[in-house]
Amino acid sequence: MLALRLTRGSHPLVLLRRLTVAAASAGVGFLLLCTLMYALSHPDDRSSVGRLLWCVLPLAATVYLAVAVARTDPGTRPRSGLSAIGLGPVRLAVLAASSTALSCTLGSVLALLFFLHLRGDLTGLPFDGAAAELLSAGTPLPLPAALTLLSLVPLIGTAAAALVLRPRAAAPEAEEPAGAPAGLPWGVALIAVGLAVETYVSGTEADSRPPGMLVGWTLTAVGLWLAGPALTHLCGRLLQSAGPSALRLLAGRILMAESRRIGRPLGVLCAVASGAVAAVAAYGSAPRPWGPMTALGTTLVVVCTTAALLTAALESRQSRTEATADLVRLGAPATVLRQAAALRAGVLFMVFVPLTLTVGALAATPLTR
């Protein structure tokens, strides 16, 4: 009940982030239901397992967004005096997990209602049965299986939010030891292994490719996620090299301090973009390369990872509020702060865009032979 009251009384921007999580959860739920009905209506089609496996990507992206939104929830941020009324770190983590569960459950309920409506099982509204053929309206919907699939996002999202926001991990990332994050060697190794797996799988039979391609892409994505903070830290060092000005020093120091917070979602977005580059290079010339469900899943992954990056950037900006206020009091003009932000964005663009194109081209090479 307290989580519901905090949700109702939140800032419009916070409500928008929670509604984004609900919309993503609804999209994943709808996609899972569509995959379930396709498998039931095509029992002899061996591609049904591959379709279900590829649903893991939008599900993981939705959970990742839900955790990012929970981290920046101002209603569950520790404040002085809250422990005295029983709202300590543990209770706040529970509230954040409850808010995540509420948003994800709302999305799953909407997905079920919308799915039944488009199938024609619910009538009295516009577009009754508009997608009856696509959603296999002639096949009965097994309610236990549907509810099991719809519960995946709320359960996994809530568990992930509780795990990330538990009191042991509640310390600000700015207090982590300074120095180069150590994930670059492991990240490069995982990227190489992922590309090798994709290359090997591309030469096997078509029926065994989807699971192998998913494993290879997942390894590549984890590698980019691990390497993202180190690359962001190196971008900060690059800005401060060769006789830097005060503007470059400011931009570089901020990048180094925020490398872990910004680098991880940057690495994930880089993985998604590289996968899109590889898919377009391999299948973009086909007459109908992607169906509606593939387009929905791709949209969910892109929107969720982009929203997670924007949420992390907002969290980073909130963590610098006091430092920014001190700079303004010392006489730093607002234009300097804006130029520093543009400089940070520019150097990240110059490093991560070529990396994305390179990984995407390497992943597409075995698929275009």
mmCIF file of N, CA, C and O in Angstrom, residues 234-299:
data_model
loop_
_atom_site.group_PDB
_atom_site.id
_atom_site.type_symbol
_atom_site.label_atom_id
_atom_site.label_comp_id
_atom_site.label_asym_id
_atom_site.label_seq_id
_atom_site.Cartn_x
_atom_site.Cartn_y
_atom_site.Cartn_z
ATOM 1 N N LEU A 234 38.704 5.378 -19.973
ATOM 2 C CA LEU A 234 39.769 5.747 -20.901
ATOM 3 C C LEU A 234 39.417 7.001 -21.694
ATOM 4 O O LEU A 234 40.297 7.807 -22.023
ATOM 5 N N CYS A 235 38.137 7.190 -21.992
ATOM 6 C CA CYS A 235 37.711 8.425 -22.664
ATOM 7 C C CYS A 235 37.992 9.639 -21.778
ATOM 8 O O CYS A 235 38.417 10.695 -22.271
ATOM 9 N N GLY A 236 37.747 9.478 -20.464
ATOM 10 C CA GLY A 236 38.062 10.574 -19.548
ATOM 11 C C GLY A 236 39.548 10.868 -19.502
ATOM 12 O O GLY A 236 39.963 12.035 -19.477
ATOM 13 N N ARG A 237 40.378 9.826 -19.517
ATOM 14 C CA ARG A 237 41.825 10.049 -19.545
ATOM 15 C C ARG A 237 42.261 10.691 -20.859
ATOM 16 O O ARG A 237 43.172 11.524 -20.890
ATOM 17 N N LEU A 238 41.612 10.293 -21.952
ATOM 18 C CA LEU A 238 41.945 10.868 -23.253
ATOM 19 C C LEU A 238 41.680 12.369 -23.275
ATOM 20 O O LEU A 238 42.467 13.143 -23.845
ATOM 21 N N LEU A 239 40.591 12.785 -22.658
ATOM 22 C CA LEU A 239 40.267 14.212 -22.619
ATOM 23 C C LEU A 239 41.302 15.004 -21.827
ATOM 24 O O LEU A 239 41.526 16.198 -22.099
ATOM 25 N N GLN A 240 41.946 14.373 -20.850
ATOM 26 C CA GLN A 240 42.878 15.083 -19.987
ATOM 27 C C GLN A 240 44.333 14.965 -20.446
ATOM 28 O O GLN A 240 45.241 15.428 -19.749
ATOM 29 N N SER A 241 44.565 14.368 -21.603
ATOM 30 C CA SER A 241 45.929 14.174 -22.076
ATOM 31 C C SER A 241 46.393 15.372 -22.902
ATOM 32 O O SER A 241 45.583 16.171 -23.383
ATOM 33 N N ALA A 242 47.699 15.501 -23.064
ATOM 34 C CA ALA A 242 48.314 16.503 -23.949
ATOM 35 C C ALA A 242 47.933 17.926 -23.582
ATOM 36 O O ALA A 242 47.323 18.657 -24.367
ATOM 37 N N GLY A 243 48.289 18.343 -22.380
ATOM 38 C CA GLY A 243 48.090 19.736 -21.974
ATOM 39 C C GLY A 243 46.643 20.169 -21.985
ATOM 40 O O GLY A 243 46.257 21.054 -22.750
ATOM 41 N N PRO A 244 45.780 19.567 -21.155
ATOM 42 C CA PRO A 244 44.352 19.876 -21.220
ATOM 43 C C PRO A 244 44.034 21.251 -20.667
ATOM 44 O O PRO A 244 44.714 21.765 -19.777
ATOM 45 N N SER A 245 42.969 21.831 -21.180
ATOM 46 C CA SER A 245 42.431 23.077 -20.638
ATOM 47 C C SER A 245 41.545 22.751 -19.445
ATOM 48 O O SER A 245 41.283 21.594 -19.122
ATOM 49 N N ALA A 246 41.054 23.817 -18.787
ATOM 50 C CA ALA A 246 40.168 23.610 -17.642
ATOM 51 C C ALA A 246 38.884 22.893 -18.060
ATOM 52 O O ALA A 246 38.351 22.054 -17.315
ATOM 53 N N LEU A 247 38.392 23.215 -19.275
ATOM 54 C CA LEU A 247 37.176 22.572 -19.764
ATOM 55 C C LEU A 247 37.395 21.077 -19.970
ATOM 56 O O LEU A 247 36.556 20.253 -19.564
ATOM 57 N N ARG A 248 38.519 20.703 -20.578
ATOM 58 C CA ARG A 248 38.800 19.291 -20.804
ATOM 59 C C ARG A 248 39.048 18.555 -19.493
ATOM 60 O O ARG A 248 38.659 17.392 -19.341
ATOM 61 N N LEU A 249 39.701 19.228 -18.547
ATOM 62 C CA LEU A 249 39.907 18.604 -17.240
ATOM 63 C C LEU A 249 38.580 18.308 -16.558
ATOM 64 O O LEU A 249 38.382 17.226 -15.990
ATOM 65 N N LEU A 250 37.659 19.272 -16.609
ATOM 66 C CA LEU A 250 36.360 19.085 -15.972
ATOM 67 C C LEU A 250 35.596 17.940 -16.632
ATOM 68 O O LEU A 250 35.067 17.048 -15.946
ATOM 69 N N ALA A 251 35.545 17.925 -17.959
ATOM 70 C CA ALA A 251 34.829 16.872 -18.671
ATOM 71 C C ALA A 251 35.462 15.507 -18.428
ATOM 72 O O ALA A 251 34.764 14.506 -18.219
ATOM 73 N N GLY A 252 36.803 15.452 -18.435
ATOM 74 C CA GLY A 252 37.479 14.181 -18.228
ATOM 75 C C GLY A 252 37.292 13.638 -16.828
ATOM 76 O O GLY A 252 37.077 12.431 -16.646
ATOM 77 N N ARG A 253 37.356 14.509 -15.829
ATOM 78 C CA ARG A 253 37.176 14.055 -14.449
ATOM 79 C C ARG A 253 35.763 13.519 -14.232
ATOM 80 O O ARG A 253 35.562 12.525 -13.522
ATOM 81 N N ILE A 254 34.783 14.154 -14.829
ATOM 82 C CA ILE A 254 33.403 13.674 -14.674
ATOM 83 C C ILE A 254 33.245 12.305 -15.320
ATOM 84 O O ILE A 254 32.612 11.403 -14.754
ATOM 85 N N LEU A 255 33.829 12.121 -16.510
ATOM 86 C CA LEU A 255 33.742 10.820 -17.173
ATOM 87 C C LEU A 255 34.411 9.725 -16.342
ATOM 88 O O LEU A 255 33.902 8.607 -16.235
ATOM 89 N N MET A 256 35.560 10.032 -15.770
ATOM 90 C CA MET A 256 36.243 9.037 -14.952
ATOM 91 C C MET A 256 35.440 8.695 -13.700
ATOM 92 O O MET A 256 35.344 7.531 -13.311
ATOM 93 N N ALA A 257 34.842 9.706 -13.077
ATOM 94 C CA ALA A 257 34.066 9.465 -11.865
ATOM 95 C C ALA A 257 32.784 8.693 -12.141
ATOM 96 O O ALA A 257 32.323 7.911 -11.303
ATOM 97 N N GLU A 258 32.193 8.926 -13.313
ATOM 98 C CA GLU A 258 30.917 8.296 -13.649
ATOM 99 C C GLU A 258 31.084 7.114 -14.601
ATOM 100 O O GLU A 258 30.108 6.682 -15.225
ATOM 101 N N SER A 259 32.290 6.590 -14.736
ATOM 102 C CA SER A 259 32.538 5.556 -15.749
ATOM 103 C C SER A 259 31.727 4.296 -15.487
ATOM 104 O O SER A 259 31.226 3.667 -16.422
ATOM 105 N N ARG A 260 31.602 3.895 -14.243
ATOM 106 C CA ARG A 260 30.845 2.679 -13.950
ATOM 107 C C ARG A 260 29.353 2.882 -14.150
ATOM 108 O O ARG A 260 28.656 1.989 -14.633
ATOM 109 N N ARG A 261 28.854 4.044 -13.781
ATOM 110 C CA ARG A 261 27.420 4.289 -13.886
ATOM 111 C C ARG A 261 26.980 4.454 -15.337
ATOM 112 O O ARG A 261 25.923 3.963 -15.739
ATOM 113 N N ILE A 262 27.776 5.139 -16.147
ATOM 114 C CA ILE A 262 27.417 5.403 -17.534
ATOM 115 C C ILE A 262 27.926 4.311 -18.469
ATOM 116 O O ILE A 262 27.286 3.974 -19.466
ATOM 117 N N GLY A 263 29.076 3.730 -18.152
ATOM 118 C CA GLY A 263 29.702 2.783 -19.077
ATOM 119 C C GLY A 263 28.913 1.511 -19.276
ATOM 120 O O GLY A 263 28.873 0.965 -20.386
ATOM 121 N N ARG A 264 28.269 1.020 -18.239
ATOM 122 C CA ARG A 264 27.537 -0.231 -18.381
ATOM 123 C C ARG A 264 26.352 -0.117 -19.333
ATOM 124 O O ARG A 264 26.222 -0.913 -20.269
ATOM 125 N N PRO A 265 25.446 0.859 -19.161
ATOM 126 C CA PRO A 265 24.368 0.982 -20.155
ATOM 127 C C PRO A 265 24.871 1.364 -21.540
ATOM 128 O O PRO A 265 24.262 0.994 -22.543
ATOM 129 N N LEU A 266 25.992 2.086 -21.608
ATOM 130 C CA LEU A 266 26.579 2.368 -22.917
ATOM 131 C C LEU A 266 27.035 1.084 -23.602
ATOM 132 O O LEU A 266 26.841 0.899 -24.809
ATOM 133 N N GLY A 267 27.647 0.191 -22.847
ATOM 134 C CA GLY A 267 28.069 -1.082 -23.413
ATOM 135 C C GLY A 267 26.889 -1.922 -23.883
ATOM 136 O O GLY A 267 26.944 -2.555 -24.947
ATOM 137 N N VAL A 268 25.793 -1.910 -23.109
ATOM 138 C CA VAL A 268 24.601 -2.658 -23.516
ATOM 139 C C VAL A 268 24.003 -2.078 -24.790
ATOM 140 O O VAL A 268 23.623 -2.805 -25.720
ATOM 141 N N LEU A 269 23.907 -0.745 -24.849
ATOM 142 C CA LEU A 269 23.377 -0.114 -26.061
ATOM 143 C C LEU A 269 24.279 -0.380 -27.253
ATOM 144 O O LEU A 269 23.798 -0.572 -28.385
ATOM 145 N N CYS A 270 25.576 -0.416 -27.025
ATOM 146 C CA CYS A 270 26.522 -0.744 -28.087
ATOM 147 C C CYS A 270 26.292 -2.163 -28.592
ATOM 148 O O CYS A 270 26.336 -2.424 -29.806
ATOM 149 N N ALA A 271 26.012 -3.100 -27.675
ATOM 150 C CA ALA A 271 25.735 -4.474 -28.080
ATOM 151 C C ALA A 271 24.465 -4.568 -28.909
ATOM 152 O O ALA A 271 24.408 -5.271 -29.929
ATOM 153 N N VAL A 272 23.426 -3.844 -28.501
ATOM 154 C CA VAL A 272 22.166 -3.862 -29.251
ATOM 155 C C VAL A 272 22.357 -3.256 -30.637
ATOM 156 O O VAL A 272 21.880 -3.798 -31.646
ATOM 157 N N ALA A 273 23.067 -2.128 -30.696
ATOM 158 C CA ALA A 273 23.289 -1.490 -31.998
ATOM 159 C C ALA A 273 24.141 -2.355 -32.915
ATOM 160 O O ALA A 273 23.882 -2.441 -34.123
ATOM 161 N N SER A 274 25.149 -3.025 -32.361
ATOM 162 C CA SER A 274 25.975 -3.908 -33.193
ATOM 163 C C SER A 274 25.171 -5.098 -33.702
ATOM 164 O O SER A 274 25.347 -5.545 -34.843
ATOM 165 N N GLY A 275 24.262 -5.613 -32.869
ATOM 166 C CA GLY A 275 23.379 -6.681 -33.332
ATOM 167 C C GLY A 275 22.464 -6.212 -34.448
ATOM 168 O O GLY A 275 22.203 -6.959 -35.405
ATOM 169 N N ALA A 276 21.976 -4.965 -34.349
ATOM 170 C CA ALA A 276 21.139 -4.421 -35.420
ATOM 171 C C ALA A 276 21.933 -4.260 -36.711
ATOM 172 O O ALA A 276 21.428 -4.540 -37.807
ATOM 173 N N VAL A 277 23.189 -3.805 -36.587
ATOM 174 C CA VAL A 277 24.044 -3.663 -37.776
ATOM 175 C C VAL A 277 24.253 -5.017 -38.445
ATOM 176 O O VAL A 277 24.157 -5.150 -39.674
ATOM 177 N N ALA A 278 24.522 -6.039 -37.644
ATOM 178 C CA ALA A 278 24.731 -7.381 -38.201
ATOM 179 C C ALA A 278 23.462 -7.921 -38.848
ATOM 180 O O ALA A 278 23.508 -8.541 -39.923
ATOM 181 N N ALA A 279 22.303 -7.691 -38.220
ATOM 182 C CA ALA A 279 21.048 -8.193 -38.777
ATOM 183 C C ALA A 279 20.706 -7.517 -40.095
ATOM 184 O O ALA A 279 20.263 -8.162 -41.049
ATOM 185 N N VAL A 280 20.910 -6.202 -40.160
ATOM 186 C CA VAL A 280 20.623 -5.486 -41.405
ATOM 187 C C VAL A 280 21.560 -5.943 -42.517
ATOM 188 O O VAL A 280 21.149 -6.139 -43.671
ATOM 189 N N ALA A 281 22.840 -6.134 -42.182
ATOM 190 C CA ALA A 281 23.795 -6.581 -43.199
ATOM 191 C C ALA A 281 23.494 -7.986 -43.690
ATOM 192 O O ALA A 281 23.705 -8.308 -44.862
ATOM 193 N N ALA A 282 22.981 -8.842 -42.806
ATOM 194 C CA ALA A 282 22.756 -10.234 -43.176
ATOM 195 C C ALA A 282 21.390 -10.477 -43.817
ATOM 196 O O ALA A 282 21.265 -11.270 -44.746
ATOM 197 N N TYR A 283 20.356 -9.787 -43.315
ATOM 198 C CA TYR A 283 18.997 -10.104 -43.762
ATOM 199 C C TYR A 283 18.239 -8.909 -44.328
ATOM 200 O O TYR A 283 17.088 -9.063 -44.748
ATOM 201 N N GLY A 284 18.850 -7.746 -44.330
ATOM 202 C CA GLY A 284 18.126 -6.542 -44.747
ATOM 203 C C GLY A 284 17.720 -6.544 -46.204
ATOM 204 O O GLY A 284 16.776 -5.843 -46.588
ATOM 205 N N SER A 285 18.396 -7.294 -47.069
ATOM 206 C CA SER A 285 18.081 -7.304 -48.493
ATOM 207 C C SER A 285 16.988 -8.298 -48.859
ATOM 208 O O SER A 285 16.582 -8.374 -50.018
ATOM 209 N N ALA A 286 16.493 -9.083 -47.893
ATOM 210 C CA ALA A 286 15.442 -10.057 -48.180
ATOM 211 C C ALA A 286 14.127 -9.331 -48.449
ATOM 212 O O ALA A 286 13.913 -8.207 -47.970
ATOM 213 N N PRO A 287 13.199 -9.939 -49.214
ATOM 214 C CA PRO A 287 11.930 -9.272 -49.514
ATOM 215 C C PRO A 287 11.139 -8.914 -48.254
ATOM 216 O O PRO A 287 10.642 -7.807 -48.126
ATOM 217 N N ARG A 288 11.002 -9.871 -47.337
ATOM 218 C CA ARG A 288 10.310 -9.606 -46.063
ATOM 219 C C ARG A 288 11.177 -10.165 -44.935
ATOM 220 O O ARG A 288 10.946 -11.257 -44.415
ATOM 221 N N PRO A 289 12.223 -9.420 -44.559
ATOM 222 C CA PRO A 289 13.180 -9.978 -43.607
ATOM 223 C C PRO A 289 12.630 -10.165 -42.206
ATOM 224 O O PRO A 289 13.053 -11.062 -41.488
ATOM 225 N N TRP A 290 11.679 -9.328 -41.796
ATOM 226 C CA TRP A 290 11.185 -9.392 -40.425
ATOM 227 C C TRP A 290 9.668 -9.303 -40.407
ATOM 228 O O TRP A 290 9.060 -8.505 -41.126
ATOM 229 N N GLY A 291 9.068 -10.122 -39.553
ATOM 230 C CA GLY A 291 7.635 -10.077 -39.363
ATOM 231 C C GLY A 291 7.256 -9.116 -38.253
ATOM 232 O O GLY A 291 8.114 -8.477 -37.629
ATOM 233 N N PRO A 292 5.960 -9.011 -37.939
ATOM 234 C CA PRO A 292 5.526 -8.058 -36.913
ATOM 235 C C PRO A 292 6.057 -8.385 -35.525
ATOM 236 O O PRO A 292 6.375 -7.475 -34.751
ATOM 237 N N MET A 293 6.162 -9.674 -35.189
ATOM 238 C CA MET A 293 6.650 -10.035 -33.861
ATOM 239 C C MET A 293 8.147 -9.734 -33.709
ATOM 240 O O MET A 293 8.597 -9.294 -32.659
ATOM 241 N N THR A 294 8.902 -9.959 -34.789
ATOM 242 C CA THR A 294 10.324 -9.602 -34.761
ATOM 243 C C THR A 294 10.499 -8.102 -34.609
ATOM 244 O O THR A 294 11.368 -7.633 -33.857
ATOM 245 N N ALA A 295 9.674 -7.346 -35.317
ATOM 246 C CA ALA A 295 9.742 -5.881 -35.202
ATOM 247 C C ALA A 295 9.391 -5.432 -33.790
ATOM 248 O O ALA A 295 10.029 -4.520 -33.236
ATOM 249 N N LEU A 296 8.387 -6.067 -33.177
ATOM 250 C CA LEU A 296 8.020 -5.717 -31.806
ATOM 251 C C LEU A 296 9.152 -6.021 -30.835
ATOM 252 O O LEU A 296 9.494 -5.192 -29.976
ATOM 253 N N GLY A 297 9.751 -7.198 -30.955
ATOM 254 C CA GLY A 297 10.851 -7.544 -30.063
ATOM 255 C C GLY A 297 12.045 -6.633 -30.223
ATOM 256 O O GLY A 297 12.655 -6.198 -29.234
ATOM 257 N N THR A 298 12.375 -6.300 -31.477
ATOM 258 C CA THR A 298 13.500 -5.398 -31.725
ATOM 259 C C THR A 298 13.230 -4.011 -31.154
ATOM 260 O O THR A 298 14.104 -3.387 -30.537
ATOM 261 N N THR A 299 12.008 -3.527 -31.339
ATOM 262 C CA THR A 299 11.646 -2.213 -30.796
ATOM 263 C C THR A 299 11.748 -2.199 -29.283
ATOM 264 O O THR A 299 12.246 -1.225 -28.687
#
